[in-house]
Amino acid sequence: MAAVLGLIIGVVIGVFVKPDIPVVLQPYLPIMVVAAIDALLGAARAYFERSFSDRVFVISFLANVLTATLLVFLGNQLGVGSQLQTAVIVVLGIRIFSNVSAIRRSIFRG
């Protein structure tokens, strides 16, 4: 749970401090955020299913962000960046809605 709290604290600090994002990273930031949200909701789902692990969360978080960013970077290098970016957003979006649905079922099931 410490990793989740650290993530939340980091987001709150980022909102108030408003750091400058290097121009090189700006095209990848939306993908990184969506991948991070996917990992966070996956952790919440695991928590409600009583299978949460801090280590799995940290590895999942880093792997999601890194993989999504590398896919978009590869797409940019191949000249199809927007298509791969759309594909990554769609896949992560489906996973986000799936996790939210599972969380909702867990909450209302009791």
GROMACS .gro file of C-alpha atoms in nm:
model
  110
    1MET     CA    1   0.000   0.000   0.000
    2ALA     CA    2   0.302   0.226   0.047
    3ALA     CA    3   0.356   0.233  -0.330
    4VAL     CA    4  -0.002   0.347  -0.393
    5LEU     CA    5   0.028   0.619  -0.128
    6GLY     CA    6   0.360   0.729  -0.278
    7LEU     CA    7   0.197   0.753  -0.620
    8ILE     CA    8  -0.092   0.959  -0.486
    9ILE     CA    9   0.143   1.192  -0.298
   10GLY     CA   10   0.356   1.230  -0.612
   11VAL     CA   11   0.051   1.324  -0.820
   12VAL     CA   12  -0.064   1.580  -0.562
   13ILE     CA   13   0.285   1.735  -0.545
   14GLY     CA   14   0.299   1.743  -0.926
   15VAL     CA   15  -0.034   1.925  -0.944
   16PHE     CA   16   0.078   2.198  -0.705
   17VAL     CA   17   0.442   2.233  -0.817
   18LYS     CA   18   0.358   2.218  -1.192
   19PRO     CA   19   0.696   2.094  -1.317
   20ASP     CA   20   0.816   2.173  -1.670
   21ILE     CA   21   0.806   1.869  -1.895
   22PRO     CA   22   1.093   1.850  -2.146
   23VAL     CA   23   0.973   1.899  -2.502
   24VAL     CA   24   1.114   1.559  -2.599
   25LEU     CA   25   0.886   1.381  -2.350
   26GLN     CA   26   0.569   1.581  -2.416
   27PRO     CA   27   0.432   1.351  -2.692
   28TYR     CA   28   0.471   1.052  -2.460
   29LEU     CA   29   0.322   1.203  -2.143
   30PRO     CA   30  -0.044   1.123  -2.221
   31ILE     CA   31   0.047   0.759  -2.289
   32MET     CA   32   0.248   0.743  -1.967
   33VAL     CA   33  -0.045   0.882  -1.768
   34VAL     CA   34  -0.295   0.635  -1.920
   35ALA     CA   35  -0.056   0.345  -1.856
   36ALA     CA   36  -0.011   0.462  -1.496
   37ILE     CA   37  -0.388   0.485  -1.446
   38ASP     CA   38  -0.421   0.131  -1.581
   39ALA     CA   39  -0.163   0.002  -1.333
   40LEU     CA   40  -0.326   0.193  -1.046
   41LEU     CA   41  -0.671   0.054  -1.122
   42GLY     CA   42  -0.523  -0.294  -1.163
   43ALA     CA   43  -0.378  -0.257  -0.814
   44ALA     CA   44  -0.715  -0.143  -0.679
   45ARG     CA   45  -0.879  -0.444  -0.842
   46ALA     CA   46  -0.621  -0.678  -0.688
   47TYR     CA   47  -0.679  -0.514  -0.349
   48PHE     CA   48  -1.053  -0.580  -0.367
   49GLU     CA   49  -0.985  -0.937  -0.480
   50ARG     CA   50  -0.745  -0.974  -0.186
   51SER     CA   51  -0.448  -1.057  -0.409
   52PHE     CA   52  -0.261  -0.722  -0.395
   53SER     CA   53   0.118  -0.729  -0.381
   54ASP     CA   54   0.336  -0.418  -0.354
   55ARG     CA   55   0.607  -0.577  -0.566
   56VAL     CA   56   0.368  -0.678  -0.840
   57PHE     CA   57   0.219  -0.327  -0.840
   58VAL     CA   58   0.557  -0.154  -0.874
   59ILE     CA   59   0.671  -0.391  -1.149
   60SER     CA   60   0.336  -0.362  -1.329
   61PHE     CA   61   0.343   0.017  -1.302
   62LEU     CA   62   0.694   0.048  -1.443
   63ALA     CA   63   0.639  -0.218  -1.710
   64ASN     CA   64   0.312  -0.058  -1.828
   65VAL     CA   65   0.459   0.290  -1.853
   66LEU     CA   66   0.781   0.173  -2.017
   67THR     CA   67   0.612  -0.062  -2.265
   68ALA     CA   68   0.349   0.191  -2.372
   69THR     CA   69   0.612   0.463  -2.412
   70LEU     CA   70   0.843   0.237  -2.612
   71LEU     CA   71   0.559   0.133  -2.843
   72VAL     CA   72   0.474   0.495  -2.918
   73PHE     CA   73   0.844   0.578  -2.960
   74LEU     CA   74   0.882   0.288  -3.204
   75GLY     CA   75   0.576   0.408  -3.393
   76ASN     CA   76   0.722   0.758  -3.417
   77GLN     CA   77   1.047   0.615  -3.551
   78LEU     CA   78   0.858   0.412  -3.813
   79GLY     CA   79   0.639   0.707  -3.909
   80VAL     CA   80   0.318   0.554  -3.775
   81GLY     CA   81   0.324   0.712  -3.429
   82SER     CA   82  -0.036   0.827  -3.422
   83GLN     CA   83  -0.167   0.482  -3.520
   84LEU     CA   84   0.035   0.304  -3.252
   85GLN     CA   85  -0.055   0.573  -2.999
   86THR     CA   86  -0.423   0.517  -3.078
   87ALA     CA   87  -0.379   0.140  -3.047
   88VAL     CA   88  -0.209   0.176  -2.707
   89ILE     CA   89  -0.482   0.411  -2.583
   90VAL     CA   90  -0.756   0.171  -2.699
   91VAL     CA   91  -0.595  -0.133  -2.535
   92LEU     CA   92  -0.524   0.049  -2.208
   93GLY     CA   93  -0.871   0.204  -2.218
   94ILE     CA   94  -1.030  -0.140  -2.245
   95ARG     CA   95  -0.820  -0.260  -1.951
   96ILE     CA   96  -0.913   0.048  -1.746
   97PHE     CA   97  -1.285  -0.005  -1.803
   98SER     CA   98  -1.248  -0.377  -1.729
   99ASN     CA   99  -1.074  -0.299  -1.399
  100VAL     CA  100  -1.333  -0.037  -1.306
  101SER     CA  101  -1.608  -0.288  -1.380
  102ALA     CA  102  -1.442  -0.552  -1.160
  103ILE     CA  103  -1.392  -0.297  -0.880
  104ARG     CA  104  -1.756  -0.194  -0.902
  105ARG     CA  105  -1.868  -0.558  -0.882
  106SER     CA  106  -1.645  -0.613  -0.580
  107ILE     CA  107  -1.781  -0.310  -0.399
  108PHE     CA  108  -2.148  -0.384  -0.462
  109ARG     CA  109  -2.117  -0.757  -0.401
  110GLY     CA  110  -2.005  -0.679  -0.051
   0.00000   0.00000   0.00000
